[in-house]
Coordinates of C-alpha atoms in Angstrom, one line a residue:
Chain A
M679 CA -105.7 -69.6 109.9
S680 CA -108.6 -67.7 108.4
K681 CA -108.9 -64.0 108.9
I682 CA -111.7 -62.7 111.1
R683 CA -113.9 -60.3 109.3
Y684 CA -116.0 -57.9 111.4
L685 CA -119.4 -56.7 110.1
S686 CA -119.5 -53.8 112.5
S687 CA -117.1 -52.1 114.8
S688 CA -115.3 -54.7 117.0
R689 CA -114.8 -52.1 119.7
N690 CA -118.1 -50.2 120.0
P691 CA -120.8 -51.3 117.6
Q692 CA -123.4 -49.3 119.5
R693 CA -121.5 -46.0 119.1
E694 CA -120.9 -46.8 115.5
S695 CA -124.6 -47.5 114.8
E696 CA -125.6 -44.2 116.6
M697 CA -123.1 -42.2 114.4
W698 CA -124.4 -44.0 111.3
V699 CA -128.0 -43.1 112.1
D700 CA -127.0 -39.5 113.0
H701 CA -125.4 -39.2 109.5
F702 CA -128.6 -40.3 107.7
S703 CA -131.1 -38.9 110.2
I704 CA -131.9 -35.9 108.0
W705 CA -133.9 -38.1 105.7
D706 CA -137.6 -38.9 106.4
G707 CA -138.6 -40.6 103.1
P708 CA -138.4 -44.3 102.2
V709 CA -135.0 -45.8 102.4
I710 CA -133.1 -49.0 101.7
I711 CA -130.4 -50.0 104.2
L712 CA -127.8 -51.8 102.2
G713 CA -126.0 -54.3 104.5
A714 CA -127.4 -56.1 107.5
G715 CA -124.1 -56.7 109.3
D716 CA -124.7 -57.7 112.9
G717 CA -127.7 -55.5 113.0
H718 CA -126.9 -52.8 115.6
H719 CA -127.6 -50.1 113.0
I720 CA -130.9 -51.6 112.0
L721 CA -132.1 -51.7 115.6
E722 CA -130.9 -48.2 116.1
W723 CA -132.7 -47.0 112.9
S724 CA -135.9 -48.7 113.7
A725 CA -135.8 -47.3 117.3
R726 CA -135.1 -43.7 116.1
K727 CA -137.4 -43.8 113.0
P728 CA -140.2 -46.0 114.1
N729 CA -142.7 -44.7 111.5
S730 CA -140.3 -44.5 108.5
D731 CA -140.7 -46.7 105.4
W732 CA -137.4 -48.7 105.2
L733 CA -136.1 -52.1 104.2
V734 CA -132.8 -53.9 104.5
L735 CA -131.0 -55.6 101.7
D736 CA -128.2 -58.1 102.1
F737 CA -126.7 -60.8 99.9
F738 CA -126.7 -63.2 102.8
A739 CA -130.1 -64.4 103.9
E740 CA -128.8 -65.8 107.1
R741 CA -127.7 -62.4 108.3
L742 CA -131.3 -61.2 107.9
K743 CA -133.0 -63.9 109.8
P744 CA -132.6 -62.5 113.3
F745 CA -134.3 -59.3 112.2
A746 CA -137.0 -61.0 110.2
N747 CA -137.9 -62.9 113.3
R748 CA -138.4 -59.6 115.1
G749 CA -140.9 -58.6 112.4
L750 CA -138.6 -56.1 110.7
Q751 CA -138.7 -55.7 106.9
V752 CA -135.5 -57.4 105.6
D753 CA -134.9 -59.1 102.3
P754 CA -132.1 -61.0 100.6
V755 CA -131.0 -59.2 97.4
S756 CA -131.9 -61.9 95.0
A757 CA -135.4 -62.1 96.2
V758 CA -136.2 -58.4 95.9
L759 CA -134.3 -56.7 93.2
N760 CA -136.9 -57.5 90.5
C761 CA -140.0 -57.4 92.5
L762 CA -140.0 -54.5 95.0
P763 CA -140.4 -50.9 93.9
L764 CA -136.9 -49.8 94.8
E765 CA -137.0 -46.5 93.0
G766 CA -137.8 -43.4 95.0
R767 CA -135.8 -44.7 98.0
L768 CA -132.6 -43.4 99.3
I769 CA -129.9 -46.0 99.5
L770 CA -128.2 -45.9 102.9
P771 CA -124.9 -47.9 102.8
F772 CA -123.7 -49.6 106.0
R773 CA -120.2 -50.2 104.7
P774 CA -118.8 -52.2 107.7
A775 CA -121.3 -54.9 106.7
W776 CA -119.8 -55.1 103.2
N777 CA -116.6 -56.4 104.6
G778 CA -115.4 -59.4 102.6
N779 CA -117.9 -58.7 99.8
Y780 CA -117.1 -55.0 99.1
D781 CA -117.3 -55.2 95.3
Q782 CA -120.5 -57.1 95.3
F783 CA -122.2 -54.6 97.6
N784 CA -120.6 -51.5 95.9
N785 CA -121.8 -52.6 92.5
L786 CA -125.3 -52.9 93.8
F787 CA -125.0 -49.5 95.6
L788 CA -123.9 -47.9 92.3
K789 CA -126.7 -49.6 90.4
L790 CA -129.3 -48.4 92.9
T791 CA -128.0 -44.9 93.1
Q792 CA -127.0 -44.7 89.4
R793 CA -123.8 -43.0 90.6
A794 CA -121.9 -44.8 87.8
E795 CA -122.5 -43.4 84.3
F796 CA -123.2 -46.8 82.7
H797 CA -125.9 -47.6 85.4
L798 CA -127.4 -44.2 84.8
N799 CA -127.5 -44.8 81.0
D800 CA -129.2 -48.2 81.6
W801 CA -131.7 -46.5 83.8
M802 CA -132.5 -43.8 81.2
V803 CA -133.0 -46.4 78.6
E804 CA -135.4 -48.2 80.9
Q805 CA -137.4 -44.9 81.3
G806 CA -137.9 -44.5 77.6
S807 CA -137.7 -40.7 77.3
T808 CA -133.9 -40.8 77.0
E809 CA -133.4 -37.5 75.1
E810 CA -135.2 -35.3 77.6
L811 CA -133.5 -37.1 80.5
K812 CA -130.1 -36.7 78.9
K813 CA -130.7 -33.0 78.6
I814 CA -131.8 -32.8 82.2
W815 CA -128.8 -34.9 83.2
S816 CA -126.5 -32.4 81.5
V817 CA -127.9 -29.6 83.8
V818 CA -127.5 -31.8 86.9
R819 CA -124.0 -32.9 85.9
E820 CA -122.9 -29.3 85.8
L821 CA -124.0 -28.8 89.4
M822 CA -121.9 -31.8 90.4
R823 CA -118.7 -30.4 89.0
Chain B
M981 CA -146.3 -13.3 74.8
K982 CA -144.0 -14.4 77.6
I983 CA -140.3 -13.7 77.9
L984 CA -138.0 -15.6 80.3
V985 CA -134.9 -13.7 81.6
L986 CA -132.3 -16.0 83.1
S987 CA -130.0 -14.5 85.7
L988 CA -128.5 -17.6 87.3
L989 CA -125.6 -16.1 89.3
R990 CA -125.5 -14.4 92.6
L991 CA -127.6 -11.6 94.1
G992 CA -125.1 -8.9 93.1
D993 CA -125.2 -10.1 89.5
F994 CA -129.0 -9.9 89.5
Y995 CA -128.8 -6.2 90.5
L996 CA -126.2 -5.6 87.8
H997 CA -128.4 -7.5 85.2
K998 CA -131.4 -5.4 86.3
N999 CA -129.9 -2.5 84.3
L1000 CA -130.8 -4.4 81.1
L1001 CA -134.4 -4.8 81.9
P1002 CA -135.6 -1.5 80.5
A1003 CA -133.9 -2.3 77.2
I1004 CA -135.8 -5.7 77.1
R1005 CA -139.0 -3.9 77.9
N1006 CA -138.4 -1.3 75.1
K1007 CA -137.9 -4.1 72.6
W1008 CA -140.9 -6.1 73.7
P1009 CA -143.3 -3.5 75.2
S1010 CA -146.4 -5.8 75.5
A1011 CA -144.6 -8.9 76.7
E1012 CA -145.0 -10.5 80.1
I1013 CA -141.5 -10.8 81.6
H1014 CA -140.6 -13.6 83.9
L1015 CA -137.4 -14.0 85.8
L1016 CA -135.4 -17.2 86.5
V1017 CA -132.9 -16.9 89.4
N1018 CA -131.2 -19.3 91.7
D1019 CA -133.0 -20.3 94.9
S1020 CA -130.4 -18.4 97.0
V1021 CA -131.6 -15.2 95.3
S1022 CA -135.3 -15.8 94.8
G1023 CA -136.1 -15.7 98.5
L1024 CA -134.7 -12.2 98.7
L1025 CA -136.7 -10.9 95.8
E1026 CA -140.3 -11.2 97.0
N1027 CA -143.0 -8.8 96.0
R1028 CA -141.3 -7.5 92.9
N1029 CA -143.6 -5.8 90.5
E1030 CA -141.1 -5.4 87.7
F1031 CA -141.6 -9.2 86.8
A1032 CA -144.8 -11.0 86.1
K1033 CA -143.4 -14.0 88.0
I1034 CA -140.1 -15.0 89.6
H1035 CA -139.1 -18.7 89.1
S1036 CA -136.6 -20.3 91.4
F1037 CA -134.0 -22.7 90.1
P1038 CA -133.3 -25.1 93.0
R1039 CA -129.5 -24.9 92.7
S1040 CA -128.5 -24.9 96.3
H1041 CA -131.0 -27.6 97.1
L1042 CA -129.7 -29.8 94.3
Q1043 CA -126.1 -29.2 95.2
K1044 CA -126.8 -30.2 98.8
I1045 CA -128.5 -33.4 97.9
L1046 CA -126.2 -34.4 95.1
A1047 CA -123.3 -34.1 97.6
R1048 CA -124.9 -37.1 99.4
D1049 CA -124.1 -40.3 97.6
E1050 CA -127.1 -42.1 99.1
V1051 CA -129.3 -40.0 96.9
P1052 CA -130.1 -41.8 93.6
I1053 CA -129.5 -39.7 90.5
S1054 CA -132.9 -41.0 89.2
M1055 CA -134.6 -39.3 92.2
V1056 CA -132.9 -36.0 91.3
L1057 CA -133.8 -36.3 87.6
H1058 CA -137.4 -37.1 88.4
E1059 CA -137.6 -34.0 90.6
M1060 CA -136.0 -31.9 87.9
Q1061 CA -138.5 -33.3 85.3
I1062 CA -141.4 -32.0 87.4
W1063 CA -139.6 -28.6 87.8
F1064 CA -139.0 -28.3 84.0
K1065 CA -142.6 -29.3 83.2
E1066 CA -143.9 -26.4 85.4
L1067 CA -141.6 -24.0 83.6
Q1068 CA -142.5 -25.4 80.1
A1069 CA -146.1 -25.0 80.9
E1070 CA -145.6 -21.2 80.8
S1071 CA -144.9 -21.5 77.0
F1072 CA -142.2 -18.8 76.7
S1073 CA -141.7 -17.4 73.3
V1074 CA -138.4 -15.6 74.0
A1075 CA -135.5 -16.1 76.4
Y1076 CA -132.7 -13.7 77.4
V1077 CA -129.6 -15.4 78.9
L1078 CA -127.9 -12.8 81.1
S1079 CA -125.8 -15.3 83.2
H1080 CA -124.0 -17.0 80.3
T1081 CA -123.0 -20.0 82.3
E1082 CA -123.0 -23.7 81.3
V1083 CA -125.9 -24.3 83.5
S1084 CA -128.1 -21.6 82.0
A1085 CA -127.2 -22.7 78.5
R1086 CA -128.1 -26.4 79.4
I1087 CA -131.4 -25.3 81.0
L1088 CA -132.4 -23.7 77.8
D1089 CA -131.7 -26.9 75.9
V1090 CA -134.4 -28.6 78.1
L1091 CA -136.8 -25.7 77.8
S1092 CA -136.6 -25.5 74.0
I1093 CA -137.8 -21.9 73.8
P1094 CA -138.2 -20.8 70.1
K1095 CA -136.2 -17.6 70.3
V1096 CA -133.1 -17.4 72.5
F1097 CA -130.8 -14.4 72.9
G1098 CA -127.5 -15.4 74.4
V1099 CA -125.4 -18.5 74.7
H1100 CA -127.4 -21.7 74.8
Y1101 CA -127.6 -25.3 73.7
R1102 CA -130.0 -26.7 71.2
D1103 CA -130.2 -30.5 71.0
G1104 CA -126.8 -30.7 72.7
N1105 CA -125.1 -28.3 70.3
P1106 CA -123.8 -24.9 71.5
H1107 CA -125.3 -21.8 69.9
L1108 CA -123.8 -18.4 69.8
P1109 CA -126.4 -16.7 67.6
Q1110 CA -125.6 -13.1 68.2
S1111 CA -122.5 -11.3 67.1
G1112 CA -120.6 -10.2 70.1
A1113 CA -121.5 -13.2 72.2
E1114 CA -118.1 -14.7 71.5
N1115 CA -116.4 -11.5 72.5
F1116 CA -118.3 -11.5 75.8
L1117 CA -117.3 -15.1 76.6
Q1118 CA -113.7 -14.4 75.7
Q1119 CA -113.5 -11.2 77.6
N1120 CA -111.6 -12.3 80.7
S1121 CA -110.5 -8.9 81.5
L1122 CA -110.8 -5.4 80.2
K1123 CA -108.0 -3.0 79.5
P1124 CA -108.4 0.4 81.1
G1125 CA -110.8 2.5 79.1
H1126 CA -112.7 -0.4 77.8
Q1127 CA -116.4 -0.7 78.4
H1128 CA -118.0 -2.2 81.4
Q1129 CA -118.8 -5.9 81.0
L1130 CA -122.5 -5.2 81.3
Q1131 CA -122.2 -3.1 78.1
T1132 CA -120.5 -5.9 76.3
L1133 CA -123.3 -8.3 77.5
A1134 CA -125.9 -5.9 76.2
E1135 CA -124.3 -5.8 72.8
S1136 CA -124.0 -9.5 72.7
L1137 CA -127.8 -9.8 73.3
G1138 CA -128.7 -7.1 70.7
L1139 CA -129.9 -4.8 73.4
Q1140 CA -129.5 -1.1 73.7
I1141 CA -126.6 -0.3 76.1
P1142 CA -128.2 1.0 79.3
P1143 CA -127.1 4.4 80.5
M1144 CA -124.7 4.2 83.4
K1145 CA -126.3 5.5 86.6
D1146 CA -125.2 9.0 87.4
V1147 CA -125.0 9.7 91.0
V1148 CA -126.1 13.2 91.6
R1149 CA -126.1 14.0 95.3
F1150 CA -125.9 17.4 96.8
G1151 CA -125.2 18.7 100.2
E1152 CA -122.9 17.6 102.8
V1153 CA -122.1 14.0 103.5
R1154 CA -123.9 13.1 106.7
R1155 CA -124.2 9.3 106.7
V1156 CA -121.6 6.8 105.5
A1157 CA -122.0 3.0 105.4
L1158 CA -119.2 0.5 105.6
Q1159 CA -119.8 -3.0 104.2
T1160 CA -116.8 -4.8 105.7
L1161 CA -117.6 -8.5 105.0
S1162 CA -118.2 -10.6 101.9
S1163 CA -119.0 -14.3 101.7
D1164 CA -115.6 -15.0 100.2
A1165 CA -112.6 -14.7 102.5
K1166 CA -110.3 -13.8 99.6
K1167 CA -112.3 -10.6 99.0
N1168 CA -112.2 -9.5 102.6
W1169 CA -109.9 -6.8 104.0
P1170 CA -108.9 -7.5 107.7
L1171 CA -111.5 -6.3 110.1
E1172 CA -108.8 -4.7 112.2
R1173 CA -108.0 -2.4 109.2
W1174 CA -111.7 -1.6 108.8
T1175 CA -111.8 -0.8 112.6
H1176 CA -108.7 1.4 112.2
L1177 CA -110.3 3.2 109.1
F1178 CA -113.6 3.6 111.0
E1179 CA -111.9 5.3 114.0
K1180 CA -109.8 7.5 111.8
L1181 CA -112.8 8.6 109.7
R1182 CA -114.8 9.3 112.9
R1183 CA -111.9 11.5 114.3
T1184 CA -111.5 13.4 111.1
F1185 CA -115.2 13.8 110.3
P1186 CA -116.9 14.0 113.7
H1187 CA -120.2 15.4 112.2
I1188 CA -120.7 12.3 110.0
D1189 CA -122.5 9.2 111.2
F1190 CA -120.5 6.1 110.2
H1191 CA -122.4 2.8 110.3
V1192 CA -121.1 -0.7 109.7
L1193 CA -123.6 -2.8 107.7
G1194 CA -124.1 -6.5 108.4
A1195 CA -126.6 -9.3 108.0
P1196 CA -128.0 -10.8 111.2
F1197 CA -125.7 -13.8 110.9
E1198 CA -122.6 -11.5 110.8
K1199 CA -123.6 -9.6 113.9
S1200 CA -121.5 -11.5 116.5
K1201 CA -118.4 -11.3 114.3
L1202 CA -118.8 -7.6 113.8
E1203 CA -119.3 -7.0 117.5
E1204 CA -115.8 -8.3 118.1
N1205 CA -114.5 -5.2 116.3
F1206 CA -117.2 -2.5 116.5
S1207 CA -119.6 -1.4 119.2
E1208 CA -123.2 -2.3 118.8
E1209 CA -124.3 1.3 118.4
N1210 CA -122.2 1.6 115.3
L1211 CA -123.7 -1.5 113.6
H1212 CA -126.6 -1.4 111.2
I1213 CA -127.7 -5.1 111.2
C1214 CA -130.7 -5.8 109.0
S1215 CA -132.2 -8.2 106.5
W1216 CA -131.7 -7.7 102.8
A1217 CA -135.3 -6.4 102.4
Q1218 CA -134.7 -3.8 105.1
L1219 CA -131.3 -2.8 103.6
E1220 CA -133.1 -2.1 100.3
K1221 CA -135.2 0.4 102.2
D1222 CA -132.4 1.8 104.4
L1223 CA -129.5 2.1 102.0
P1224 CA -130.8 5.2 100.1
S1225 CA -130.5 7.2 103.3
F1226 CA -126.7 6.9 103.2
D1227 CA -124.6 9.4 101.3
L1228 CA -121.6 7.1 100.6
L1229 CA -120.9 3.4 100.7
L1230 CA -117.4 2.0 101.4
S1231 CA -117.5 -1.7 100.6
V1232 CA -115.7 -4.9 99.6
D1233 CA -117.0 -6.6 96.5
T1234 CA -120.5 -7.7 97.5
S1235 CA -124.1 -7.5 96.3
V1236 CA -124.5 -4.4 98.5
V1237 CA -122.3 -2.5 96.0
H1238 CA -124.7 -3.3 93.1
L1239 CA -127.7 -2.4 95.3
A1240 CA -126.1 0.9 96.1
A1241 CA -125.5 1.6 92.4
Q1242 CA -129.2 0.8 91.7
V1243 CA -130.5 3.2 94.4
G1244 CA -128.0 6.0 93.6
V1245 CA -125.7 5.8 96.6
P1246 CA -122.1 6.7 95.6
V1247 CA -119.6 3.8 96.0
I1248 CA -116.0 3.4 96.9
G1249 CA -115.3 -0.2 96.4
L1250 CA -112.4 -2.2 97.7
Y1251 CA -111.5 -5.0 95.2
L1252 CA -109.3 -7.8 96.6
G1253 CA -108.7 -11.5 95.8
S1254 CA -110.9 -12.6 92.9
A1255 CA -112.9 -9.4 92.9
D1256 CA -112.2 -8.1 89.5
F1257 CA -113.4 -4.5 89.2
K1258 CA -113.1 -4.7 85.4
K1259 CA -115.9 -7.2 85.5
S1260 CA -117.9 -6.5 88.6
A1261 CA -117.5 -2.8 89.3
P1262 CA -120.8 -1.0 90.2
Y1263 CA -122.7 0.2 87.1
Q1264 CA -122.4 3.8 88.3
Q1265 CA -120.6 6.9 87.0
H1266 CA -117.8 8.1 89.2
A1267 CA -117.7 4.9 91.3
E1268 CA -114.2 4.5 92.6
C1269 CA -112.5 1.1 92.8
V1270 CA -109.5 0.6 95.0
A1271 CA -107.4 -2.4 94.1
P1272 CA -103.9 -3.7 94.7
K1273 CA -101.2 -3.5 92.1
I1274 CA -99.7 -6.9 92.5
A1275 CA -99.1 -9.6 89.9
C1276 CA -101.5 -12.2 91.3
F1277 CA -104.5 -9.9 91.4
P1278 CA -107.2 -10.7 90.4
C1279 CA -106.9 -14.4 91.2
A1280 CA -109.2 -17.2 89.9
H1281 CA -112.6 -17.2 91.6
A1282 CA -112.7 -20.9 92.5
L1283 CA -109.0 -21.3 93.6
P1284 CA -107.6 -20.7 97.1
C1285 CA -105.1 -17.8 97.6
S1286 CA -101.8 -18.9 96.1
Q1287 CA -99.7 -16.7 98.3
T1288 CA -98.3 -17.4 101.8
S1289 CA -100.3 -14.5 103.1
H1290 CA -103.2 -12.4 101.8
K1291 CA -100.9 -10.1 99.9
C1292 CA -103.5 -8.1 98.1
A1293 CA -105.2 -7.2 101.3
E1294 CA -101.9 -6.2 102.9
E1295 CA -101.1 -4.1 99.8
I1296 CA -104.0 -1.7 100.6
S1297 CA -103.1 0.3 103.7
V1298 CA -105.6 2.1 105.9
D1299 CA -104.0 5.4 105.1
H1300 CA -104.3 4.8 101.3
F1301 CA -108.0 3.9 101.6
F1302 CA -108.6 6.7 104.0
E1303 CA -107.2 9.3 101.6
K1304 CA -109.6 8.1 98.9
V1305 CA -112.5 8.5 101.2
R1306 CA -111.3 11.8 102.6
I1307 CA -111.0 13.3 99.2
R1308 CA -114.4 12.1 98.2
I1309 CA -116.1 13.5 101.2
E1310 CA -114.3 16.8 101.1
Q1311 CA -115.1 17.2 97.3
R1312 CA -118.8 16.6 98.1
N1313 CA -118.8 18.9 101.0
Q1314 CA -117.3 21.7 98.9
Q1315 CA -120.1 21.4 96.3
R1316 CA -122.9 23.9 96.5
S1317 CA -126.3 22.7 97.7
F1318 CA -128.8 22.1 95.0
E1319 CA -131.3 24.9 94.8
P1320 CA -133.9 24.6 92.1
K1321 CA -134.4 27.9 90.4
E1322 CA -138.2 28.0 90.8
L1323 CA -137.7 27.7 94.5
Q1324 CA -135.2 30.4 94.8
I1325 CA -136.4 33.5 96.7

């Protein structure tokens, strides 16, 4: 018998999505919501932040269809990673939606946030001015200790 | 020519570091002196004419956003790139590092200022160019009789040691301030003991006005132990104006102690927890530091108390602290009033 994997709270997805939006509601800038799940959090975000610049990324295109039909900005990862300006956006992880594909989603999350050193090094190389960025990173890293 | 002075610690450290400013001015009389402080400090230092410009390092802001893992590091680095560009545009010729922290040393690596006094990095390599700097960094504690840490810092920067402020106050003690709270719970003495001390002082010296100092956000906590009429609640800017009107300050280790030293108010400091009077005593002659004599004192700044109870606070009794204050007040009250000869009749 296959195990049932929930992509949001099985008990109260609405409450879960409200708490999720509460946690990230301090941000007003452009965001990426990472993980479509069953979409409660997306609808809550779009209702609470109607004028914000946001998009949803998910590895599974079929999970995005219901929201695309509503005219919301949603994209499968493979289609957008190399064509959208992702930089300058906060990456809001909806981790319940990562269920069953946690590593895949988490790797993407670390790549987009550069929260893993090797992703950060890659990003600095892409930027060109590596030496200056390395020096600035050494200041920032001290503040993270 | 422009000089950047880095004081990237807390407000109290800034007031301590301010003692070095005249020596820097003496050495570079025609220079334009800029100050770099943390954002938690810069907001409290508006309208200063001793600096051409005060620059704010967004430390609190950065720590707040870096704690949120949804914020890409690239976003923070871009923000810092812009911040550094603005600072680099000032084209500083000389820098003085008063804070001697890893952060200030790393900031100087990015700024690449030609002449730096103090510990800094240059292209990722640490530099201790002045003799004495190593001593300063290794000076974890002073033995009794050794010099104040500010004096060691001055030596390490090749600066003339500033004279220690001499508090000359004459006449009877009429107003005494009590600073009972610090931002670090380890440095605090129980408010019940402060209340007990306050009442005992008032009974013993009924002619003296005793006031408990506090910031607006501390008011409700203080009101649980003191009546509103005995509180002196005000902003930092207001305290700078009001503090000189007091004849004595009794305080835990806070920035108020260093402000008092600057404006010439005698201090009796209560040093508990990580408050190491050998490092952070007020730069003032005759300042008294009351501290516990227990093995764990002073403890490490960043670590929680290792004891089952706050032993260092328990070690200092109300009677012990009261005696220090009583002696100080009575000594002052026995001094003759200051009467300049030319005014004598």
